[in-house]
mmCIF file of N, CA, C and O in Angstrom:
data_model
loop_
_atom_site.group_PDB
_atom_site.id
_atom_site.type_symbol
_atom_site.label_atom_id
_atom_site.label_comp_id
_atom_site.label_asym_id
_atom_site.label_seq_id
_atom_site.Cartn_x
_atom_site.Cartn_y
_atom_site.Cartn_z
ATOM 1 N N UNK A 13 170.276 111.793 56.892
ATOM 2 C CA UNK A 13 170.027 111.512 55.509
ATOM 3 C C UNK A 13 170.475 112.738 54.730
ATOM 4 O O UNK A 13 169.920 113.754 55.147
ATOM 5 N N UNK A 14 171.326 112.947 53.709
ATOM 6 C CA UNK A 14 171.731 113.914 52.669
ATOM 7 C C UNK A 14 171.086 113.527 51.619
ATOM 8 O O UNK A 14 171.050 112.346 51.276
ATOM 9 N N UNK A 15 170.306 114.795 50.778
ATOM 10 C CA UNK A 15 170.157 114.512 49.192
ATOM 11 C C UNK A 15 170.728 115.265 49.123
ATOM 12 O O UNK A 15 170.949 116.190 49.905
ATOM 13 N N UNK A 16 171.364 114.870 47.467
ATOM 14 C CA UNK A 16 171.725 115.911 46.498
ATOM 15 C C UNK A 16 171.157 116.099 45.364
ATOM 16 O O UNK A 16 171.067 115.376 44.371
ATOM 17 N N UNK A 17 170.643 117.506 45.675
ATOM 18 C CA UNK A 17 169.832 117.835 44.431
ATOM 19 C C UNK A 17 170.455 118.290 42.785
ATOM 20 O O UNK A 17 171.459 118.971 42.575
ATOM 21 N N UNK A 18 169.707 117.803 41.945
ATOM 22 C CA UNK A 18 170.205 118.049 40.703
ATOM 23 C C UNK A 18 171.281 118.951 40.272
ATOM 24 O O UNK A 18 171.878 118.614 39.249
ATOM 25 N N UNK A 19 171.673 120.133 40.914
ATOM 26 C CA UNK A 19 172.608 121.164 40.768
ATOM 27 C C UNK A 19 173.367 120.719 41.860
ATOM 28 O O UNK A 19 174.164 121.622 42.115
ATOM 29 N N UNK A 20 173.512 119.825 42.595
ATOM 30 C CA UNK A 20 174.890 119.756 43.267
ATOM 31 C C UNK A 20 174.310 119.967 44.550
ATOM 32 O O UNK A 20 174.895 119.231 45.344
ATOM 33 N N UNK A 21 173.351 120.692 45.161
ATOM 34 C CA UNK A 21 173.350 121.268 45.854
ATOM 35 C C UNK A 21 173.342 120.290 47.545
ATOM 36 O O UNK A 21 173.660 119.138 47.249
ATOM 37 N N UNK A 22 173.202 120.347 48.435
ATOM 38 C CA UNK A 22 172.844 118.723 49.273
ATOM 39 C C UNK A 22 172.097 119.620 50.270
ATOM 40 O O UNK A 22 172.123 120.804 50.607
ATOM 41 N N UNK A 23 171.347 118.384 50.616
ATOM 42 C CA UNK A 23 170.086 118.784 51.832
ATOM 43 C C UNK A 23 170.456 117.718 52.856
ATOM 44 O O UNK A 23 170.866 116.676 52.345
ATOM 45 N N UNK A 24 170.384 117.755 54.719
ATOM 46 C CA UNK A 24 171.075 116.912 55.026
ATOM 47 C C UNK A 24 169.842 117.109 55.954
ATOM 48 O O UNK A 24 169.699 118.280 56.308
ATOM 49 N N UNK A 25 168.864 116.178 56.456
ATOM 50 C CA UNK A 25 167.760 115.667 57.169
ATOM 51 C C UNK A 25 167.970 115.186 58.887
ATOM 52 O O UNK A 25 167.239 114.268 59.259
ATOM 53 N N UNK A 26 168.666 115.615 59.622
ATOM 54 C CA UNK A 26 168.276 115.166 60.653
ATOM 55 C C UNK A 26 167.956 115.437 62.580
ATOM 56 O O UNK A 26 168.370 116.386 63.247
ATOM 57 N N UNK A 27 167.419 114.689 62.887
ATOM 58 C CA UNK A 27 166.749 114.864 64.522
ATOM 59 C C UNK A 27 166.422 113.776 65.530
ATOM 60 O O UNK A 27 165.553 112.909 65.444
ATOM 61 N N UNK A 28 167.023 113.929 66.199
ATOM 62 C CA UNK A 28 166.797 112.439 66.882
ATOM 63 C C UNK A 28 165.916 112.200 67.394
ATOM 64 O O UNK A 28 165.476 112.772 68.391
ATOM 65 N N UNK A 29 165.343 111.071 66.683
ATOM 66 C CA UNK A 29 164.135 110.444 67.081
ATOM 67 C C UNK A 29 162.540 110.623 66.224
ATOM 68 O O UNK A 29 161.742 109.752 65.877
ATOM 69 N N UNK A 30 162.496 111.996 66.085
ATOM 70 C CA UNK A 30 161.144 111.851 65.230
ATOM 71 C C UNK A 30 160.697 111.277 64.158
ATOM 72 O O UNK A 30 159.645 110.693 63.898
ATOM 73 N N UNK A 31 161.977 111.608 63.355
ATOM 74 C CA UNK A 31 161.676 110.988 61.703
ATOM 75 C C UNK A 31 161.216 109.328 61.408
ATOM 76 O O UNK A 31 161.748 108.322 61.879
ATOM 77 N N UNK A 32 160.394 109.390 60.748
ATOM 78 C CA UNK A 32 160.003 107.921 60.396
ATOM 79 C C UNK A 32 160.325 108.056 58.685
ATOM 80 O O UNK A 32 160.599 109.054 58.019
ATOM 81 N N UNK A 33 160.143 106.374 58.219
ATOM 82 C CA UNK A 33 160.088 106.708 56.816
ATOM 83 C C UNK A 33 158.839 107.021 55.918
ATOM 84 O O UNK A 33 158.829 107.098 54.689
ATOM 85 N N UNK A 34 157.871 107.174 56.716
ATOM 86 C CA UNK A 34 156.809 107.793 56.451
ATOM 87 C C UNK A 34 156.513 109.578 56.835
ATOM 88 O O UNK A 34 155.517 110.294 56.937
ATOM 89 N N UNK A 35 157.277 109.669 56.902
ATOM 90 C CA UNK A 35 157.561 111.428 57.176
ATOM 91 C C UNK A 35 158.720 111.521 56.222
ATOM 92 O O UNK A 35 158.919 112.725 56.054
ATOM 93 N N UNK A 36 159.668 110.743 55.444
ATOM 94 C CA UNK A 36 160.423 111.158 54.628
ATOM 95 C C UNK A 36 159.669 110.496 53.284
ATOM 96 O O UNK A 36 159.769 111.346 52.400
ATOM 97 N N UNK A 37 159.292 109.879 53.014
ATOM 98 C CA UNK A 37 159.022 109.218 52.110
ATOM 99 C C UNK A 37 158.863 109.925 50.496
ATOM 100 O O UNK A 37 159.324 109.442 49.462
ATOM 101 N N UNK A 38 158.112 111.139 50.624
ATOM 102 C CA UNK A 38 157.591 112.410 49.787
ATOM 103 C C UNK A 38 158.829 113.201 49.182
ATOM 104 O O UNK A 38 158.992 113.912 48.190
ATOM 105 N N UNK A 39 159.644 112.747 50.248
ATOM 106 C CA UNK A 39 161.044 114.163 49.929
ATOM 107 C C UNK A 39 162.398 112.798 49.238
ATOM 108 O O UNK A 39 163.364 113.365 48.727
ATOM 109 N N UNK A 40 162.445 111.975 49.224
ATOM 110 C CA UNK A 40 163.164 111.339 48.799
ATOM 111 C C UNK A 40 163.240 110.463 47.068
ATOM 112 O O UNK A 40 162.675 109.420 46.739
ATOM 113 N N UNK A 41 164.068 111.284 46.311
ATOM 114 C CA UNK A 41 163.778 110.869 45.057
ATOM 115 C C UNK A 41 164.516 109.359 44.896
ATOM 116 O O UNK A 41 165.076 108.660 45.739
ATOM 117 N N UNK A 42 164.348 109.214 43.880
ATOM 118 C CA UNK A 42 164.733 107.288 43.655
ATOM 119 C C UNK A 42 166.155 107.872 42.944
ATOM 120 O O UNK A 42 166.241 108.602 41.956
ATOM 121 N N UNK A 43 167.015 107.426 43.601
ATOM 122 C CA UNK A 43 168.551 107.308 43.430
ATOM 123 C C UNK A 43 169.217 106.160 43.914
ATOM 124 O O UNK A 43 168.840 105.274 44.680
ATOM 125 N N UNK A 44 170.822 106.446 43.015
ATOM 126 C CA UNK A 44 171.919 105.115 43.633
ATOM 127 C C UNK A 44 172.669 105.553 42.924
ATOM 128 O O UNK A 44 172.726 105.966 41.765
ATOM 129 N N UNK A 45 173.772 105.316 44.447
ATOM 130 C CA UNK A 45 173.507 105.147 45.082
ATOM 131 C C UNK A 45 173.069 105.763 46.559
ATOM 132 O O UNK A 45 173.631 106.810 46.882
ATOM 133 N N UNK A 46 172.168 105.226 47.420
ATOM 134 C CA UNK A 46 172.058 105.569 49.135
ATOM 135 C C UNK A 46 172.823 105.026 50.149
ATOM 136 O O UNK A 46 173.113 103.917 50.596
ATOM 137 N N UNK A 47 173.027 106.078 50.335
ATOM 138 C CA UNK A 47 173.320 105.893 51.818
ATOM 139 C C UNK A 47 172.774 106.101 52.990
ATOM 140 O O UNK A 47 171.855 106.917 52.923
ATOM 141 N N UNK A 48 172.935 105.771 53.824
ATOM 142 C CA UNK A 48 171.623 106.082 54.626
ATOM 143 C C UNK A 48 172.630 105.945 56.175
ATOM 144 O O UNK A 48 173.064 104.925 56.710
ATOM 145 N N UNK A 49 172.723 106.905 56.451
ATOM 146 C CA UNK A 49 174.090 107.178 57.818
ATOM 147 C C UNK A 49 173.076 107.434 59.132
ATOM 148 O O UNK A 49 171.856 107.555 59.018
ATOM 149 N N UNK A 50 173.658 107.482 60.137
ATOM 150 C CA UNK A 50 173.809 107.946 61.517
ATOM 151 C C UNK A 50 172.517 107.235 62.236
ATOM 152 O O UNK A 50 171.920 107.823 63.138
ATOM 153 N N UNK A 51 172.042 105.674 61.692
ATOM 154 C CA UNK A 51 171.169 104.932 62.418
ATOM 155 C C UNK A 51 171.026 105.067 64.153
ATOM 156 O O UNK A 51 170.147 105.220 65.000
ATOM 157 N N UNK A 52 171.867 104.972 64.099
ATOM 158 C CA UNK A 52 171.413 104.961 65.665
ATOM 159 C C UNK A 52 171.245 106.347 66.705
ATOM 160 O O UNK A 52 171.127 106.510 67.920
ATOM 161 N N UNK A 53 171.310 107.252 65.472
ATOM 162 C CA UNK A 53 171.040 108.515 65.911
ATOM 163 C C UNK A 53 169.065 108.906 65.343
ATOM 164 O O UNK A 53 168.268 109.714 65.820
ATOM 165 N N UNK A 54 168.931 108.059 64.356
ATOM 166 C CA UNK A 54 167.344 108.008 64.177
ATOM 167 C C UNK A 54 166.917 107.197 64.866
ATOM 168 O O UNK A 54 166.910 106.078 64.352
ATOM 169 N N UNK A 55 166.517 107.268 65.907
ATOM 170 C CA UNK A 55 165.432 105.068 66.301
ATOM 171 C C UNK A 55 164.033 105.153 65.399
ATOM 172 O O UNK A 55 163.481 104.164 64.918
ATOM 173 N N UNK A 56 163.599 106.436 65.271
ATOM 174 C CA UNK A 56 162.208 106.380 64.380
ATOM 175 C C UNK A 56 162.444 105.459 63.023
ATOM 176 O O UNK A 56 161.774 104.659 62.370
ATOM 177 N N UNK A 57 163.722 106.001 62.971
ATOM 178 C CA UNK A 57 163.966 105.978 61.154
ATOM 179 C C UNK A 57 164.307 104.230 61.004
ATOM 180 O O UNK A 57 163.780 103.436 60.225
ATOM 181 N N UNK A 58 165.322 103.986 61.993
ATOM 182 C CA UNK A 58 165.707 102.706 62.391
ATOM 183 C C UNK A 58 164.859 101.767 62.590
ATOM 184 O O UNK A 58 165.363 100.654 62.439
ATOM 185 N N UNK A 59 163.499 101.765 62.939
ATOM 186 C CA UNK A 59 162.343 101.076 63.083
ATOM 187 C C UNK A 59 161.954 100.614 61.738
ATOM 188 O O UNK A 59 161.589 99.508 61.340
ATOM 189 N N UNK A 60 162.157 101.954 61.028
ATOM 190 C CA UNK A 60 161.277 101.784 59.399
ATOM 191 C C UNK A 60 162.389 101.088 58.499
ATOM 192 O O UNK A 60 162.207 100.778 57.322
ATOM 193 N N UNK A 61 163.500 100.897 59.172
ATOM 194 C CA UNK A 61 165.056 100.496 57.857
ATOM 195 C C UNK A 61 164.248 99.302 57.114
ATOM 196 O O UNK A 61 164.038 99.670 55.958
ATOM 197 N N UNK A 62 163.741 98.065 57.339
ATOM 198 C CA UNK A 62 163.264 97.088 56.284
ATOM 199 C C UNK A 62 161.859 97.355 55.599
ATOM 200 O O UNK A 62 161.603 96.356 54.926
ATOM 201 N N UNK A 63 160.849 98.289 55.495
ATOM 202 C CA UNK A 63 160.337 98.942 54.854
ATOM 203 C C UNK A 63 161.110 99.941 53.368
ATOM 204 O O UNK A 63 160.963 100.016 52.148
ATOM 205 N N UNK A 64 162.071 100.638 54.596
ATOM 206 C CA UNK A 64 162.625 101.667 53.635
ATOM 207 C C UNK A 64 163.748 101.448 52.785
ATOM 208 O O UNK A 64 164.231 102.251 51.986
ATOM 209 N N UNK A 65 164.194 100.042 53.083
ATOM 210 C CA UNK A 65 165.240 98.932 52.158
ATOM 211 C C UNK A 65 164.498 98.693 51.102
ATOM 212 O O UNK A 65 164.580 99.263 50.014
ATOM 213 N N UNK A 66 163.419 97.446 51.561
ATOM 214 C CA UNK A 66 162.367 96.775 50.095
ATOM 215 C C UNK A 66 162.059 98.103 49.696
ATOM 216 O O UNK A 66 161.653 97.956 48.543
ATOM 217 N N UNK A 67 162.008 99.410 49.992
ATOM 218 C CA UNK A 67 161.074 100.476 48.698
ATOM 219 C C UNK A 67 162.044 101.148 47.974
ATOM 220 O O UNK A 67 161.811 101.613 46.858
ATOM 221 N N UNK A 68 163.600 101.269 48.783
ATOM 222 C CA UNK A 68 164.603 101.893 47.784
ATOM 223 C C UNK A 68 165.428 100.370 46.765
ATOM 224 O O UNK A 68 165.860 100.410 45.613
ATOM 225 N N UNK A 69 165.406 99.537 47.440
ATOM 226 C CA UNK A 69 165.847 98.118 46.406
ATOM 227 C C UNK A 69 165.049 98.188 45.484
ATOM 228 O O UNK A 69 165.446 98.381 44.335
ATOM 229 N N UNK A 70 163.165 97.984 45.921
ATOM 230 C CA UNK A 70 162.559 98.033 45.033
ATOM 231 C C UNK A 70 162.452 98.860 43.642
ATOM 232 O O UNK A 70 161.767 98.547 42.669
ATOM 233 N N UNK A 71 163.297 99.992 43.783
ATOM 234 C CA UNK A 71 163.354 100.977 42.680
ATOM 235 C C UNK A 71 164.781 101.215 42.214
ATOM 236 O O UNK A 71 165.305 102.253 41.808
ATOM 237 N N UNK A 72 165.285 99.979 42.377
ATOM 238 C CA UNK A 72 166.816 99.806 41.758
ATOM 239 C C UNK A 72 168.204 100.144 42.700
ATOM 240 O O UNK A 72 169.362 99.776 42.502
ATOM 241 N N UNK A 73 167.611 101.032 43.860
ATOM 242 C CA UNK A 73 168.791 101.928 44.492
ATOM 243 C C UNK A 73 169.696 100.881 44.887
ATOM 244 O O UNK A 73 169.246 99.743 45.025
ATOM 245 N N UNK A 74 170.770 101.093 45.062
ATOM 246 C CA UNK A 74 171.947 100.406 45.569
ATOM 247 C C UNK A 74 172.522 101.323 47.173
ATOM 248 O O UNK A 74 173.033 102.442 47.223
ATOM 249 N N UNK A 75 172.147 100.191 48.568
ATOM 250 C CA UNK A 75 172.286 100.802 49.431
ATOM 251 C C UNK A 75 173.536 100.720 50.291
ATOM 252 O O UNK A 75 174.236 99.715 50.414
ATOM 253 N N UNK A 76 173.714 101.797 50.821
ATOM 254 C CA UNK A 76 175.357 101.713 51.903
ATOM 255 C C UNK A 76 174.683 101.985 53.308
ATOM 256 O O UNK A 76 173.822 102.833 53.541
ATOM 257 N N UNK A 77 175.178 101.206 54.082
ATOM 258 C CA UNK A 77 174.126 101.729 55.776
ATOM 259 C C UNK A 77 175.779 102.059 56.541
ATOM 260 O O UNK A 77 176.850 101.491 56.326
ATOM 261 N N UNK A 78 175.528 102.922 57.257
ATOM 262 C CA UNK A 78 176.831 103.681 58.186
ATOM 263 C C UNK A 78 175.803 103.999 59.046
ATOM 264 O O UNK A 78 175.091 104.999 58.965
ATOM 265 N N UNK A 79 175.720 102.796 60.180
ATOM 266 C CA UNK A 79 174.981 103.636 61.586
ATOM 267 C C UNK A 79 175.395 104.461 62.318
ATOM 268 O O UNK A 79 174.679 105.008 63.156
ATOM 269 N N UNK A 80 176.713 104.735 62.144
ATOM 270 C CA UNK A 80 177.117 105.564 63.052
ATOM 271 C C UNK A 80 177.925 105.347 64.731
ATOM 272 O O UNK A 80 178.845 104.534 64.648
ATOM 273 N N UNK A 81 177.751 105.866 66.033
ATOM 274 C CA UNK A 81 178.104 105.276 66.520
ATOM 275 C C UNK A 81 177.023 105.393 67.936
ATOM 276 O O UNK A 81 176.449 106.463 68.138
ATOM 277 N N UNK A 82 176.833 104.342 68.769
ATOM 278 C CA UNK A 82 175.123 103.928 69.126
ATOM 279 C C UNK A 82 175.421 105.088 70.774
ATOM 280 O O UNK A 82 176.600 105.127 71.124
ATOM 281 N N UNK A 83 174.654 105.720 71.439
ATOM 282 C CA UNK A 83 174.535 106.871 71.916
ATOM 283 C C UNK A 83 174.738 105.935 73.095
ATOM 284 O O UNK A 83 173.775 106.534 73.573
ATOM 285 N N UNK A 84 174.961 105.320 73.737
ATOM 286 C CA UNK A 84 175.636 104.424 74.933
ATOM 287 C C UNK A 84 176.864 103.682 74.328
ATOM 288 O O UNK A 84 176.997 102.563 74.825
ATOM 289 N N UNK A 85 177.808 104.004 73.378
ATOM 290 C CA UNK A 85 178.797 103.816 73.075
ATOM 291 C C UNK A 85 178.986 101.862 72.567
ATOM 292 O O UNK A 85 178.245 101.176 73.271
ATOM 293 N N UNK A 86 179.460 101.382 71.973
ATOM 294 C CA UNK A 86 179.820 99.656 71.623
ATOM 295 C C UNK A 86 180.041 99.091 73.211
ATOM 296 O O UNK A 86 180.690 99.513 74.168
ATOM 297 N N UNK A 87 179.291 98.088 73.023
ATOM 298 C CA UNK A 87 179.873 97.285 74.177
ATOM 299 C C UNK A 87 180.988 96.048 73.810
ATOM 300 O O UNK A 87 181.101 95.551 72.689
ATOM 301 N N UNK A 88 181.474 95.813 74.540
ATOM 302 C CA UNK A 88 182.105 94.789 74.116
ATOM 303 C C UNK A 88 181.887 93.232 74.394
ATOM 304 O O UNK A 88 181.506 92.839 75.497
ATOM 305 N N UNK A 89 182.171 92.300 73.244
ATOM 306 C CA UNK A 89 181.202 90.886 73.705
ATOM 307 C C UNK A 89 182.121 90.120 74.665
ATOM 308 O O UNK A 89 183.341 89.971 74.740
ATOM 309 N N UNK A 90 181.372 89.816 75.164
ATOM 310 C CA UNK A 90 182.143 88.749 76.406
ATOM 311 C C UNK A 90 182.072 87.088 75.604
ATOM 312 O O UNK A 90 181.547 86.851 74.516
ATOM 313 N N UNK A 91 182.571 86.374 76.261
ATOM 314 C CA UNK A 91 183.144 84.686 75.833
ATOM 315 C C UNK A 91 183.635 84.620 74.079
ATOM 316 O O UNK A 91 184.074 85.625 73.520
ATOM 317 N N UNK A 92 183.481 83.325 73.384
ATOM 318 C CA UNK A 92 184.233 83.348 72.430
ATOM 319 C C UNK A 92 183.642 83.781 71.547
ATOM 320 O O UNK A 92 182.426 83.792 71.740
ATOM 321 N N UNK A 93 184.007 84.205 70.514
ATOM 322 C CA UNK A 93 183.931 84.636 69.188
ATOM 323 C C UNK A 93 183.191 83.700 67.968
ATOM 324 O O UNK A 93 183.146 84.119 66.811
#
């Protein structure tokens, strides 16, 4: 997770696995738009994504999700499409 604070400045949040969106919740101001990157490098955070959707929708934000890429790599689908 990156904020950028009022002067430009950016703060970039992350650790795999601990964070929930109840451990970020306090530090995240209401902006848009979010992005919200490297899902599958949070599973805490990833647990909380439809909580932490309805509360940033809920306050207007406009969201971008970039999970990233999943730590056992894409599998690929077998039969048809």
């Amino acid at each position: 997770m990156a904020v950028t604070h009022p002067g430009g400045e950016r703060s970039f949040i992350t650790h795999l696995g601990h964070l929930g969106w109840s451990d970020l919740r306090a530090s995240v101001p209401s902006a848009s738009p979010v992005l919200l990157a490297g899902g599958f490098l949070t599973p805490g955070l990833r647990r909380d994504y439809p909580a932490l959707l309805r509360e940033l929708t809920g306050h207007g934000s406009e969201v971008a999700l970039d999970p990233g890429w999943p730590e056992g790599g894409l599998r690929r689908r077998s039969g048809p499409r």
